Short mmCIF file of C-alpha atoms and ligand atoms in Angstrom, two decimals:
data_model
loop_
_atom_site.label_atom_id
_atom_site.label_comp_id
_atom_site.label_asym_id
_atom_site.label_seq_id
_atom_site.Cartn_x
_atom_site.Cartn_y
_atom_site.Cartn_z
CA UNK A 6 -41.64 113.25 -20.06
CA UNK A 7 -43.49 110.40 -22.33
CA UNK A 8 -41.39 107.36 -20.24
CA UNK A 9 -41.02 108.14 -16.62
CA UNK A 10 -39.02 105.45 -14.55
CA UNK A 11 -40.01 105.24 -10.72
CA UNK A 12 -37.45 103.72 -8.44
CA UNK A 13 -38.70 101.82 -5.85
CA UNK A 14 -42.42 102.85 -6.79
CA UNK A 15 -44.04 100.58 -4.25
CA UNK A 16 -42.71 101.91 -1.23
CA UNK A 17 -44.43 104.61 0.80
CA UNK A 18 -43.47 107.71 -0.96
CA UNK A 19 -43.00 106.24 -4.95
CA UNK A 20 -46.45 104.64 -4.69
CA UNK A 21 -48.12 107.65 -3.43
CA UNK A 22 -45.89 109.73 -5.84
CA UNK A 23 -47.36 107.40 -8.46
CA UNK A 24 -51.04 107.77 -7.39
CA UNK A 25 -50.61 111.25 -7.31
CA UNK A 26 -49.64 111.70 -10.99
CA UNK A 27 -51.90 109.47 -12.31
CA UNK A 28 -54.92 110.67 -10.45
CA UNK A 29 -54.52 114.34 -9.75
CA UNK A 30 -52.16 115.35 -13.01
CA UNK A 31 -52.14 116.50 -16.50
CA UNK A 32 -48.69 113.60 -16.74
CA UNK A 33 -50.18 112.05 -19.69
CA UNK A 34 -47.11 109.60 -20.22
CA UNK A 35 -45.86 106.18 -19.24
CA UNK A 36 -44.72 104.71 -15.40
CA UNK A 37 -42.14 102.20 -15.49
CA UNK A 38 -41.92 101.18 -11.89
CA UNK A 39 -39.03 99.36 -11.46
CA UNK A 40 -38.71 97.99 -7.64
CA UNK A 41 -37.18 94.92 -6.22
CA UNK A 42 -39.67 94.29 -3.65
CA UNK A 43 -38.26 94.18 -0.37
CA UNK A 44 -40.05 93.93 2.97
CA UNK A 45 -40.44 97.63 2.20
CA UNK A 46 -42.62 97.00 -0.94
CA UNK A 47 -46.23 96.47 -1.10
CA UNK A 48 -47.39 95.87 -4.92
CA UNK A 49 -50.99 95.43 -4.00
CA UNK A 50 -51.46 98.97 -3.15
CA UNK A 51 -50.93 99.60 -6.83
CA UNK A 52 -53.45 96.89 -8.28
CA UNK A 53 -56.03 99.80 -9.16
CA UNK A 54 -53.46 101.81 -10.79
CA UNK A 55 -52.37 98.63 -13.30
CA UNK A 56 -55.71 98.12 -13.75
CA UNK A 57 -56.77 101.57 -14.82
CA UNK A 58 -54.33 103.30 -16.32
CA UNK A 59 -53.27 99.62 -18.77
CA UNK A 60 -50.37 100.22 -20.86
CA UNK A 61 -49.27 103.47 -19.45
CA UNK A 62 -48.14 101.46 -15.80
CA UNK A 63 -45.57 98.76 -16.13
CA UNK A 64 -44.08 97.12 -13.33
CA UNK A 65 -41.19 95.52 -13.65
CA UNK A 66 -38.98 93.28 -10.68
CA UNK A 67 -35.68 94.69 -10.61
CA UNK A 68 -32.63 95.49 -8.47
CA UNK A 69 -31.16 98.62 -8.58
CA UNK A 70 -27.71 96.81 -7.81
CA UNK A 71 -27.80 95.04 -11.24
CA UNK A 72 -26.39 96.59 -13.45
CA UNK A 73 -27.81 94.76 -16.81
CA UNK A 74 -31.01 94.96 -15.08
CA UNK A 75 -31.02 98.69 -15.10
CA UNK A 76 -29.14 99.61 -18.68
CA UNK A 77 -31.50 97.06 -20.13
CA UNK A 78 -34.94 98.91 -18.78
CA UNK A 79 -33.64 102.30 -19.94
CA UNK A 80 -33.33 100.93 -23.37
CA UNK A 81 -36.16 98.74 -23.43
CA UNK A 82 -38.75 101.91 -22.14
CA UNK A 83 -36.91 104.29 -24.12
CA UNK A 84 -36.52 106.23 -20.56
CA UNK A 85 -36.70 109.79 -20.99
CA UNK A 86 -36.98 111.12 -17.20
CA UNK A 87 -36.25 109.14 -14.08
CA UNK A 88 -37.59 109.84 -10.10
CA UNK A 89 -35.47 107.87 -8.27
CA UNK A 90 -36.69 106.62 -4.78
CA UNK A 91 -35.61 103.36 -4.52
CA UNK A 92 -33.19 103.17 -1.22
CA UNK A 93 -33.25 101.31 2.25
CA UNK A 94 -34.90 103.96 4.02
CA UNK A 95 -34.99 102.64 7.44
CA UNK A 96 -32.30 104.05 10.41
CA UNK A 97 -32.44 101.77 12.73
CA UNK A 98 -32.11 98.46 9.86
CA UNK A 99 -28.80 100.44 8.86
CA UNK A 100 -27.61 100.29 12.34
CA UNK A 101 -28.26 96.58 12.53
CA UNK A 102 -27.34 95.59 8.80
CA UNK A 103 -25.20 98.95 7.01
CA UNK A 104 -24.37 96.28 4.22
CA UNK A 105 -27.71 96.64 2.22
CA UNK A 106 -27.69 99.95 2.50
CA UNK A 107 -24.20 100.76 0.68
CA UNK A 108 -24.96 98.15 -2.27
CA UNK A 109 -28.69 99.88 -2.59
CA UNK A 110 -28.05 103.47 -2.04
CA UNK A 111 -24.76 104.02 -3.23
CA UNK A 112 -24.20 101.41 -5.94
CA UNK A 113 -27.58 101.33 -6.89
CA UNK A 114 -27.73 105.01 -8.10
CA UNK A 115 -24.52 105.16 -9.37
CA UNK A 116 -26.12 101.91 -11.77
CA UNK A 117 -28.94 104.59 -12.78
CA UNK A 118 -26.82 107.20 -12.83
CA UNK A 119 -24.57 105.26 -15.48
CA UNK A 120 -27.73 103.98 -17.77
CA UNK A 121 -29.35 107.75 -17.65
CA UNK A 122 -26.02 108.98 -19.06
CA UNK A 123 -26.01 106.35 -21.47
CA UNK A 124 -29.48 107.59 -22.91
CA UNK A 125 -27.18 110.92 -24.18
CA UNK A 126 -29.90 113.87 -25.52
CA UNK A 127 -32.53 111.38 -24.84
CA UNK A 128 -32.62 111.76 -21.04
CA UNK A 129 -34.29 115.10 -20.09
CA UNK A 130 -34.60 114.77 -16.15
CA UNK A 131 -32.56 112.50 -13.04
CA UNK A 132 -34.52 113.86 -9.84
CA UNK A 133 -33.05 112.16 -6.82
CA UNK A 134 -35.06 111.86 -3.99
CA UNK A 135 -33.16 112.40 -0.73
CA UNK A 136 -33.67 113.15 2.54
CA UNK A 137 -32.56 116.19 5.35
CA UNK A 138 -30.65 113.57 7.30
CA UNK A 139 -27.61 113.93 5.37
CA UNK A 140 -27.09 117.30 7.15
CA UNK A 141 -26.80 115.84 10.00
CA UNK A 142 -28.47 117.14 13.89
CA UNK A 143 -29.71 120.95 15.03
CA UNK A 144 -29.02 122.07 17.82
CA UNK A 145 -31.98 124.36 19.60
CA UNK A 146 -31.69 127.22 17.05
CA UNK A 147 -31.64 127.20 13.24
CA UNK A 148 -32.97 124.98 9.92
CA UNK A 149 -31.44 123.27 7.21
CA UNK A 150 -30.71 125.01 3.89
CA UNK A 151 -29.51 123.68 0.71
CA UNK A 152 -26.17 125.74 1.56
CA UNK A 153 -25.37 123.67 4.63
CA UNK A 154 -22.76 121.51 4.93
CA UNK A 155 -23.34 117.77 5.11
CA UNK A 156 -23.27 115.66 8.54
CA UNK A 157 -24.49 112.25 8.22
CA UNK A 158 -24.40 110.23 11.34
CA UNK A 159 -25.86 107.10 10.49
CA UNK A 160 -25.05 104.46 8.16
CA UNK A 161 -28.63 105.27 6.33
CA UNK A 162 -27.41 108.55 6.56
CA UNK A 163 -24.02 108.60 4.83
CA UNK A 164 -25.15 106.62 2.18
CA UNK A 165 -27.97 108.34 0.85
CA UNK A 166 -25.34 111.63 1.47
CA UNK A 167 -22.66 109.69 -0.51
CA UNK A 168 -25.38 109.16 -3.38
CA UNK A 169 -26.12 113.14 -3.00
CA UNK A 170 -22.45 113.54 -3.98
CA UNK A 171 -22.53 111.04 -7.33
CA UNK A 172 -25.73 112.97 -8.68
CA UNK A 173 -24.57 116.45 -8.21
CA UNK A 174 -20.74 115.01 -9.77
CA UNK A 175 -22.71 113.54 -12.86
CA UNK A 176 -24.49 116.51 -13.39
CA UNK A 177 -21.04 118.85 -12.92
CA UNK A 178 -19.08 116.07 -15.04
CA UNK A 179 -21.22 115.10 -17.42
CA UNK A 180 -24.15 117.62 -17.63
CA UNK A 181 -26.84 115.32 -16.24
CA UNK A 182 -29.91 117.07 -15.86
CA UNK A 183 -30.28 116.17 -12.35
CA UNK A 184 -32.34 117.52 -9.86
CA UNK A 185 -32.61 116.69 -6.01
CA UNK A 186 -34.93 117.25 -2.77
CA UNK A 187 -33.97 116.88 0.62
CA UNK A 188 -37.19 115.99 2.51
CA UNK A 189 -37.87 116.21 6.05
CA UNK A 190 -39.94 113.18 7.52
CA UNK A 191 -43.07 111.84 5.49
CA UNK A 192 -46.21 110.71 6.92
CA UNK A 193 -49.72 109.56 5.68
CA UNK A 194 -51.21 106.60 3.89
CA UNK A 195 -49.61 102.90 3.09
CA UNK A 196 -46.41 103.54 4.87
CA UNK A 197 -44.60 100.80 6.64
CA UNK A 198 -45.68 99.91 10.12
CA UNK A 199 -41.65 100.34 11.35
CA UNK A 200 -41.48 103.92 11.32
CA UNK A 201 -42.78 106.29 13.92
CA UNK A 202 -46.23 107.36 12.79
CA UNK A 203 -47.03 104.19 11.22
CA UNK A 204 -45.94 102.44 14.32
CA UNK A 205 -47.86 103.93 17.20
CA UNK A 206 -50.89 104.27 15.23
CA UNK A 207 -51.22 100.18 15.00
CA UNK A 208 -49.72 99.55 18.46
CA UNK A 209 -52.20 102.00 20.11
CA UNK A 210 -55.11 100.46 18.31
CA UNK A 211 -53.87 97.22 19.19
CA UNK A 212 -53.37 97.85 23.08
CA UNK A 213 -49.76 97.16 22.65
CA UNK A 214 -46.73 99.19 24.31
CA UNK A 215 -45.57 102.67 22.29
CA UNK A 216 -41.81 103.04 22.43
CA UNK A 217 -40.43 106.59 23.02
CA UNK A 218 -36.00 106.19 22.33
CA UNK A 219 -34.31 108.37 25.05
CA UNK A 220 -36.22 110.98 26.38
CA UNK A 221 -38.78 111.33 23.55
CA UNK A 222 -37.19 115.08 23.10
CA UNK A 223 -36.20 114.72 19.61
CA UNK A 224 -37.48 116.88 17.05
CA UNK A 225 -38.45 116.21 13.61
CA UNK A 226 -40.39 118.17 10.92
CA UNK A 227 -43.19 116.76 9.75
CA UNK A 228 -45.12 116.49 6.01
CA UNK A 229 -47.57 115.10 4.82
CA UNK A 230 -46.51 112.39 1.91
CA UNK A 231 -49.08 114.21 -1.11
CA UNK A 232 -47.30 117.43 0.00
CA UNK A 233 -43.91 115.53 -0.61
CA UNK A 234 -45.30 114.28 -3.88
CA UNK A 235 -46.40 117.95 -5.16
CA UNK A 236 -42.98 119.12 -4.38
CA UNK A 237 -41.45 116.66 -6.38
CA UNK A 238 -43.67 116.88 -9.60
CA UNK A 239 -42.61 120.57 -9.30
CA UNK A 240 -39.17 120.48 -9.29
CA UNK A 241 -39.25 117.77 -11.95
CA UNK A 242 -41.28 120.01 -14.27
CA UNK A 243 -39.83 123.70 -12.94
CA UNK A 244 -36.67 123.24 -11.09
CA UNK A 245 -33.40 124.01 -13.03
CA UNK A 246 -30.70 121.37 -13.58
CA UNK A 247 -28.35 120.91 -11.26
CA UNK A 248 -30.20 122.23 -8.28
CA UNK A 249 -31.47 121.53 -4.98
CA UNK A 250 -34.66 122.11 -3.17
CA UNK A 251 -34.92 121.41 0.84
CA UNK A 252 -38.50 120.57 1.36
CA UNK A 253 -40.52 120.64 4.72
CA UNK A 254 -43.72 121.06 6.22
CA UNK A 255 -42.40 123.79 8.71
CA UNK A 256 -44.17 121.38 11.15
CA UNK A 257 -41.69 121.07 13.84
CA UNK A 258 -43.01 118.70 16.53
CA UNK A 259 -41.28 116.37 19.57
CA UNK A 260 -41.58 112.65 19.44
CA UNK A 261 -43.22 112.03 22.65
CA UNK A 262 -45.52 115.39 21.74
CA UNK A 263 -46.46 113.28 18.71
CA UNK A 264 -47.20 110.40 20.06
CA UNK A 265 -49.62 112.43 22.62
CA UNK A 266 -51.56 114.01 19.96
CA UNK A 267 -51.91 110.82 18.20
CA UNK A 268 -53.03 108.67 21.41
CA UNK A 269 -55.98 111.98 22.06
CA UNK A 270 -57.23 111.53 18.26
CA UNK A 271 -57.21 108.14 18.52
CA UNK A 272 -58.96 108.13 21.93
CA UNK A 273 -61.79 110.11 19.99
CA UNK A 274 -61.40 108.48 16.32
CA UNK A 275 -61.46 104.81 17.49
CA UNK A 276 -62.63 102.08 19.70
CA UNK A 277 -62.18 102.19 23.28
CA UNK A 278 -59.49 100.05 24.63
CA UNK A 279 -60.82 96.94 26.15
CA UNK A 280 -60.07 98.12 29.48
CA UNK A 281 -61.34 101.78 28.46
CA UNK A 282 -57.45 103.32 29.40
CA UNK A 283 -56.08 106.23 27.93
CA UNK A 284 -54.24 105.03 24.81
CA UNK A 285 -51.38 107.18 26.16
CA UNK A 286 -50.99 104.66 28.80
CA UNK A 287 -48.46 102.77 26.47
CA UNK A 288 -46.10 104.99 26.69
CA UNK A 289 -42.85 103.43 27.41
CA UNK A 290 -39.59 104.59 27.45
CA UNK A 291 -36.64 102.55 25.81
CA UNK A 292 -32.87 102.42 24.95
CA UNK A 293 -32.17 105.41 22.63
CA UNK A 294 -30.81 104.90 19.17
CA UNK A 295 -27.42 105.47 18.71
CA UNK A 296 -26.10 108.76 17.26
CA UNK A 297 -29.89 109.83 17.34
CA UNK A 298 -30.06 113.36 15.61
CA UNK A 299 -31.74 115.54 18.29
CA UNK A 300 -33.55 118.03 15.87
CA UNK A 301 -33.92 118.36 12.14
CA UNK A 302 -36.18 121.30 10.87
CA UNK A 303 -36.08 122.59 7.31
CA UNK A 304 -35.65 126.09 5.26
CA UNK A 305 -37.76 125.54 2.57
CA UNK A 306 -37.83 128.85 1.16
CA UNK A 307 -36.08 128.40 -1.62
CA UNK A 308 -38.61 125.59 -3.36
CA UNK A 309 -41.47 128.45 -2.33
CA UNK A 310 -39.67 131.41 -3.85
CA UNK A 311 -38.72 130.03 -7.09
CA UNK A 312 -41.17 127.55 -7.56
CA UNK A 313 -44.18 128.49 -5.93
CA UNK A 314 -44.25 125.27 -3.89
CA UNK A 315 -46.27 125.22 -0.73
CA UNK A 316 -46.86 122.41 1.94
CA UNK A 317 -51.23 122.45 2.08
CA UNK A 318 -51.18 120.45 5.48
CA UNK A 319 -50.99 121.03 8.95
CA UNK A 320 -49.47 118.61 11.13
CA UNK A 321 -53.09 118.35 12.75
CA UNK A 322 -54.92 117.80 9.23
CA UNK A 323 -52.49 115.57 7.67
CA UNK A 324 -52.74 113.53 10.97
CA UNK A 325 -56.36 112.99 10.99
CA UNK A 326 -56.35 112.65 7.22
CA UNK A 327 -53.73 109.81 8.13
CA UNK A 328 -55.82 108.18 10.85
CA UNK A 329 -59.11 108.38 8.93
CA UNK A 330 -57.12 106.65 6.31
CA UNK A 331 -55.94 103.65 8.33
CA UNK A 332 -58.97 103.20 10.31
CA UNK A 333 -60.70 103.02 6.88
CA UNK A 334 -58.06 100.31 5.69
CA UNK A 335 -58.06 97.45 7.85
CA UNK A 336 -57.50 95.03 5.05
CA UNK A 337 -54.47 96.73 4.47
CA UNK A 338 -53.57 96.87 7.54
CA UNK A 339 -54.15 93.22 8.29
CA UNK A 340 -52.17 92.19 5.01
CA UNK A 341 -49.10 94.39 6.51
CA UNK A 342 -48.89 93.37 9.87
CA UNK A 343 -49.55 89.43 9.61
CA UNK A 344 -46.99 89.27 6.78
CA UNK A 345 -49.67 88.02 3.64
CA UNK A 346 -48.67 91.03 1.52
CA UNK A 347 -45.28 89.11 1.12
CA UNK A 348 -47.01 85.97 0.45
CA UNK A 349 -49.05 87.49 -2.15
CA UNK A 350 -45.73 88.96 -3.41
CA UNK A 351 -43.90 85.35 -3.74
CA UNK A 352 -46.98 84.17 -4.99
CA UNK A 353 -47.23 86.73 -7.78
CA UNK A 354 -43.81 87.77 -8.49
CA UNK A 355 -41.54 84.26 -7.23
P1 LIG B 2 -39.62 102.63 1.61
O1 LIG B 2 -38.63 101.88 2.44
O2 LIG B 2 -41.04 102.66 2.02
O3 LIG B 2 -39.60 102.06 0.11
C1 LIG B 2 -38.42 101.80 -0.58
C2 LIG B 2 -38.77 101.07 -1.88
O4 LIG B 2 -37.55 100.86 -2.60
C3 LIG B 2 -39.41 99.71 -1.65
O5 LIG B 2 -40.51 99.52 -2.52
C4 LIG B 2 -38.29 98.73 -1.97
O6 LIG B 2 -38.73 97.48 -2.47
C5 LIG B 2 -37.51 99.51 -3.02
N1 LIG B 2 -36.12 99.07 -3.09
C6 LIG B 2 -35.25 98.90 -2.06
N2 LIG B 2 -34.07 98.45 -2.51
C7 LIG B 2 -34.19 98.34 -3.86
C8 LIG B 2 -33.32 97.94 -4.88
N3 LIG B 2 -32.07 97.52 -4.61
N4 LIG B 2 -33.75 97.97 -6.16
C9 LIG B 2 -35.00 98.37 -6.46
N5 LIG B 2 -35.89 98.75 -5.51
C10 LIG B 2 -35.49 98.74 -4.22
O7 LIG B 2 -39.02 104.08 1.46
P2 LIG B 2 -39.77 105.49 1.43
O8 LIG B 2 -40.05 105.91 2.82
O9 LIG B 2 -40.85 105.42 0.44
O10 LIG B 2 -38.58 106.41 0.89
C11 LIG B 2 -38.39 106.60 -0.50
C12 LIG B 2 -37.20 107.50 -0.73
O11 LIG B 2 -37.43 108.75 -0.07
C13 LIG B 2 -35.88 106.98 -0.18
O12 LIG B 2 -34.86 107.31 -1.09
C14 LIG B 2 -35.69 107.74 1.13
O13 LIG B 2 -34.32 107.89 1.42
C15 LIG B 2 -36.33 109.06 0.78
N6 LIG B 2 -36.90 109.82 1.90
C16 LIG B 2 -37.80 109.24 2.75
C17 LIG B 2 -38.39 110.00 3.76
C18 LIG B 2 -39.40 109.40 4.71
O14 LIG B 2 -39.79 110.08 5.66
N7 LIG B 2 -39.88 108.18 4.50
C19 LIG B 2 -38.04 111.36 3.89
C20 LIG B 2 -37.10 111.92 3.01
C21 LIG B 2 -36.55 111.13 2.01
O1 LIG B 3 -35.88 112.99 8.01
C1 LIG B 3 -36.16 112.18 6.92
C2 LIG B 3 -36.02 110.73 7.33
O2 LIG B 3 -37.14 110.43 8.15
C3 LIG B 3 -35.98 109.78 6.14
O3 LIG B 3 -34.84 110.05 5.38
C4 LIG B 3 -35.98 108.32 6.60
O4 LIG B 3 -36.06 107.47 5.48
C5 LIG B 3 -37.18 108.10 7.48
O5 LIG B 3 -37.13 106.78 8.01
C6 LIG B 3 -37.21 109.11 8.64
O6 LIG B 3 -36.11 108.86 9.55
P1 LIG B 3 -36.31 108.97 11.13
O7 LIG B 3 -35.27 108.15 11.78
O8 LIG B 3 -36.46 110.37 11.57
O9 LIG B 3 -37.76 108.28 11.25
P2 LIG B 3 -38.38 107.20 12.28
O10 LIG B 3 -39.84 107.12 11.97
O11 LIG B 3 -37.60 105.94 12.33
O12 LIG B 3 -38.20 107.94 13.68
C7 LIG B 3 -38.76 109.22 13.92
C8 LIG B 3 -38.32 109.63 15.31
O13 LIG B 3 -39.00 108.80 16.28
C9 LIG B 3 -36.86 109.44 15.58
O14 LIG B 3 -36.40 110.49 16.44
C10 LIG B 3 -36.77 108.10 16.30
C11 LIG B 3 -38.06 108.07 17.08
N1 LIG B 3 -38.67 106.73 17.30
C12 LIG B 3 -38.82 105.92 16.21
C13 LIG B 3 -39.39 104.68 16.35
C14 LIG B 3 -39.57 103.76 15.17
C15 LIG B 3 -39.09 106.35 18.55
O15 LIG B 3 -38.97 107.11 19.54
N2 LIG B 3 -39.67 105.13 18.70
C16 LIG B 3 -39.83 104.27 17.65
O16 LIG B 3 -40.37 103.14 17.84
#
């Protein structure tokens, strides 16, 4: 892999995914990130990387959903391997606003999808990056395997399911070499402050109220976003065509049980509250999310049997590893939640 193209590389997972082979791999190739910077997108997190590594990171502004955009990078770069992350990643946005998330998800990879075939001989690896939604909710008992049959029940859902279905048809139709991963829910450094983790961790430092949907029993299986990223590189490098890995931290944990462990940590990593309460004080219950899966928890045996693939954090390492890292970042931090990374986006990129 000599020209690697990175979908939506400055989101949460691509730009650690990006960090990671850079700074902890023998990848001794070229990153074309190509990323249309929405809210999601935070280009600044990547200044060290352009600034190392020179000529082998290229960023380039670009939508997925255009077309000419897309066939004209693959030829430009020469593209030889593609990790595709770029997507609206965000359920409750799909519930508000599905539309973005059919022209990104769907069209969008069928666009790459179209431009990697186009590359003939040339193109040696598609990995799609998607997600353990598409299987839908558990109930009490049992995990997700590759073998079971998909669910979605959200518009986020269904889409990046429908986009499942185009990569595994270009690879049966057209002998793609496409791989995929179905990850269970990422945490850890420079993600967005709308998603659980993220979320409570600045509200709680902040003082401000930490909303549990429904009755906070929901479960989900936490991993921590480098283990994500090691996964990935394997299967790139290892995994056979046409295949698909479930991967998960076999860290199955309920919301509100979360959000208890973080407000102790926090209690004993940061600052007192003003008024010295408990940060778990918060708390407060609201409306649930519509069609909320109840449980997702993954079988990732297969990635560990035939690839040798192992999550190396707990739930309780990666967390403090997580906290550590946003209580070191404030700049960040502040950039995200008064809005100036986008300024410094329009400003750079208008
Ligand atoms: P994110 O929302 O943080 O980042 C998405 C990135 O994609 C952003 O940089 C955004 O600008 C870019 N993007 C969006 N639309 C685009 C378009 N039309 N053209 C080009 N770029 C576009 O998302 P994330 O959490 O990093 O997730 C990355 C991928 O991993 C997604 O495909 C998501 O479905 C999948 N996934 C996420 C998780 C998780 O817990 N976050 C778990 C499993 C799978
Ligand atoms: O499972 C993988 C998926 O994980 C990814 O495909 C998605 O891109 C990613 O966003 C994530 O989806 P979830 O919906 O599980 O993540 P979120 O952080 O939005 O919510 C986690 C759980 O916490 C979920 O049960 C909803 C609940 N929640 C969320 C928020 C933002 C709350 O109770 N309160 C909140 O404020």
């Amino acid at each position: 892999m000599k020209n690697l193209l990175v979908t939506g590389g400055c989101g949460f997972i691509g730009l650690n995914f990006i960090r990671y082979l850079f700074d902890e791999t023998d990848f001794d190739g070229r990153i074309i990130n190509f990323d249309a910077l929405t809210y999601a997108a935070n280009p600044m997190s990547l200044q060290d990387i352009a600034t190392t590594y020179g000529d082998r990171y290229v960023f380039i502004k670009g939508d997925i959903q255009d077309r000419d955009a897309v066939a004209s990078v693959f030829k430009t770069y020469a593209v030889d391997s593609v990790c595709h992350f770029a997507a609206e990643s965000h359920v409750d946005r799909s519930i508000a606003r599905p539309d973005e998330f059919i022209q990104t998800n769907i069209i969008g990879t069928y666009n790459l999808l179209q431009a990697a075939r186009d590359q003939g001989d040339q193109l040696i690896r598609f990995h799609h990056i998607s997600t353990d939604e598409v299987y839908g909710s558990l109930g009490a008992e049992g995990l997700f395997k590759e073998t079971t049959s998909y669910k979605p029940n959200s518009p986020y859902s269904a889409s990046k399911a429908s986009s499942d279905h185009l990569v595994r048809a270009y690879n049966k139709t057209y002998g793609l070499p496409v791989t995929t991963s179905n990850c269970s829910n990422n945490y850890g450094p420079y993600q967005f402050p709308e998603k659980l983790i993220p979320l409570i961790m600045l509200n709680a430092l902040n003082g401000q109220p930490l909303p549990i949907y429904g009755d906070g029993k929901q479960v989900r299986d936490w991993l921590y976003v480098r283990d994500h990223c090691t996964a990935i590189w394997s299967i790139m490098q290892n995994g056979n065509d046409g295949e698909v890995y479930n991967v998960g931290g076999r860290n199955e944990m309920q919301n509100i049980n979360v959000v208890h462990l973080m407000c102790k940590a926090l209690d004993e990593m940061a600052d007192a509250l003003p008024d010295g309460a408990p940060r778990d004080s918060l708390v407060i219950y609201v409306k649930d999310r519509p069609g909320h899966d109840r449980r997702y928890a993954i079988d990732c045996s297969k990635i560990e049997r035939e690839l040798g693939w192992a999550p190396k954090e707990s739930f309780e390492t990666g967390l403090a590893k997580t906290i550590h890292w946003y209580l070191d970042n404030a700049e960040w931090v502040r950039q995200v939640r008064t809005g100036d990374y986008q300024r410094w986006i329009e400003e750079h990129y208008a």
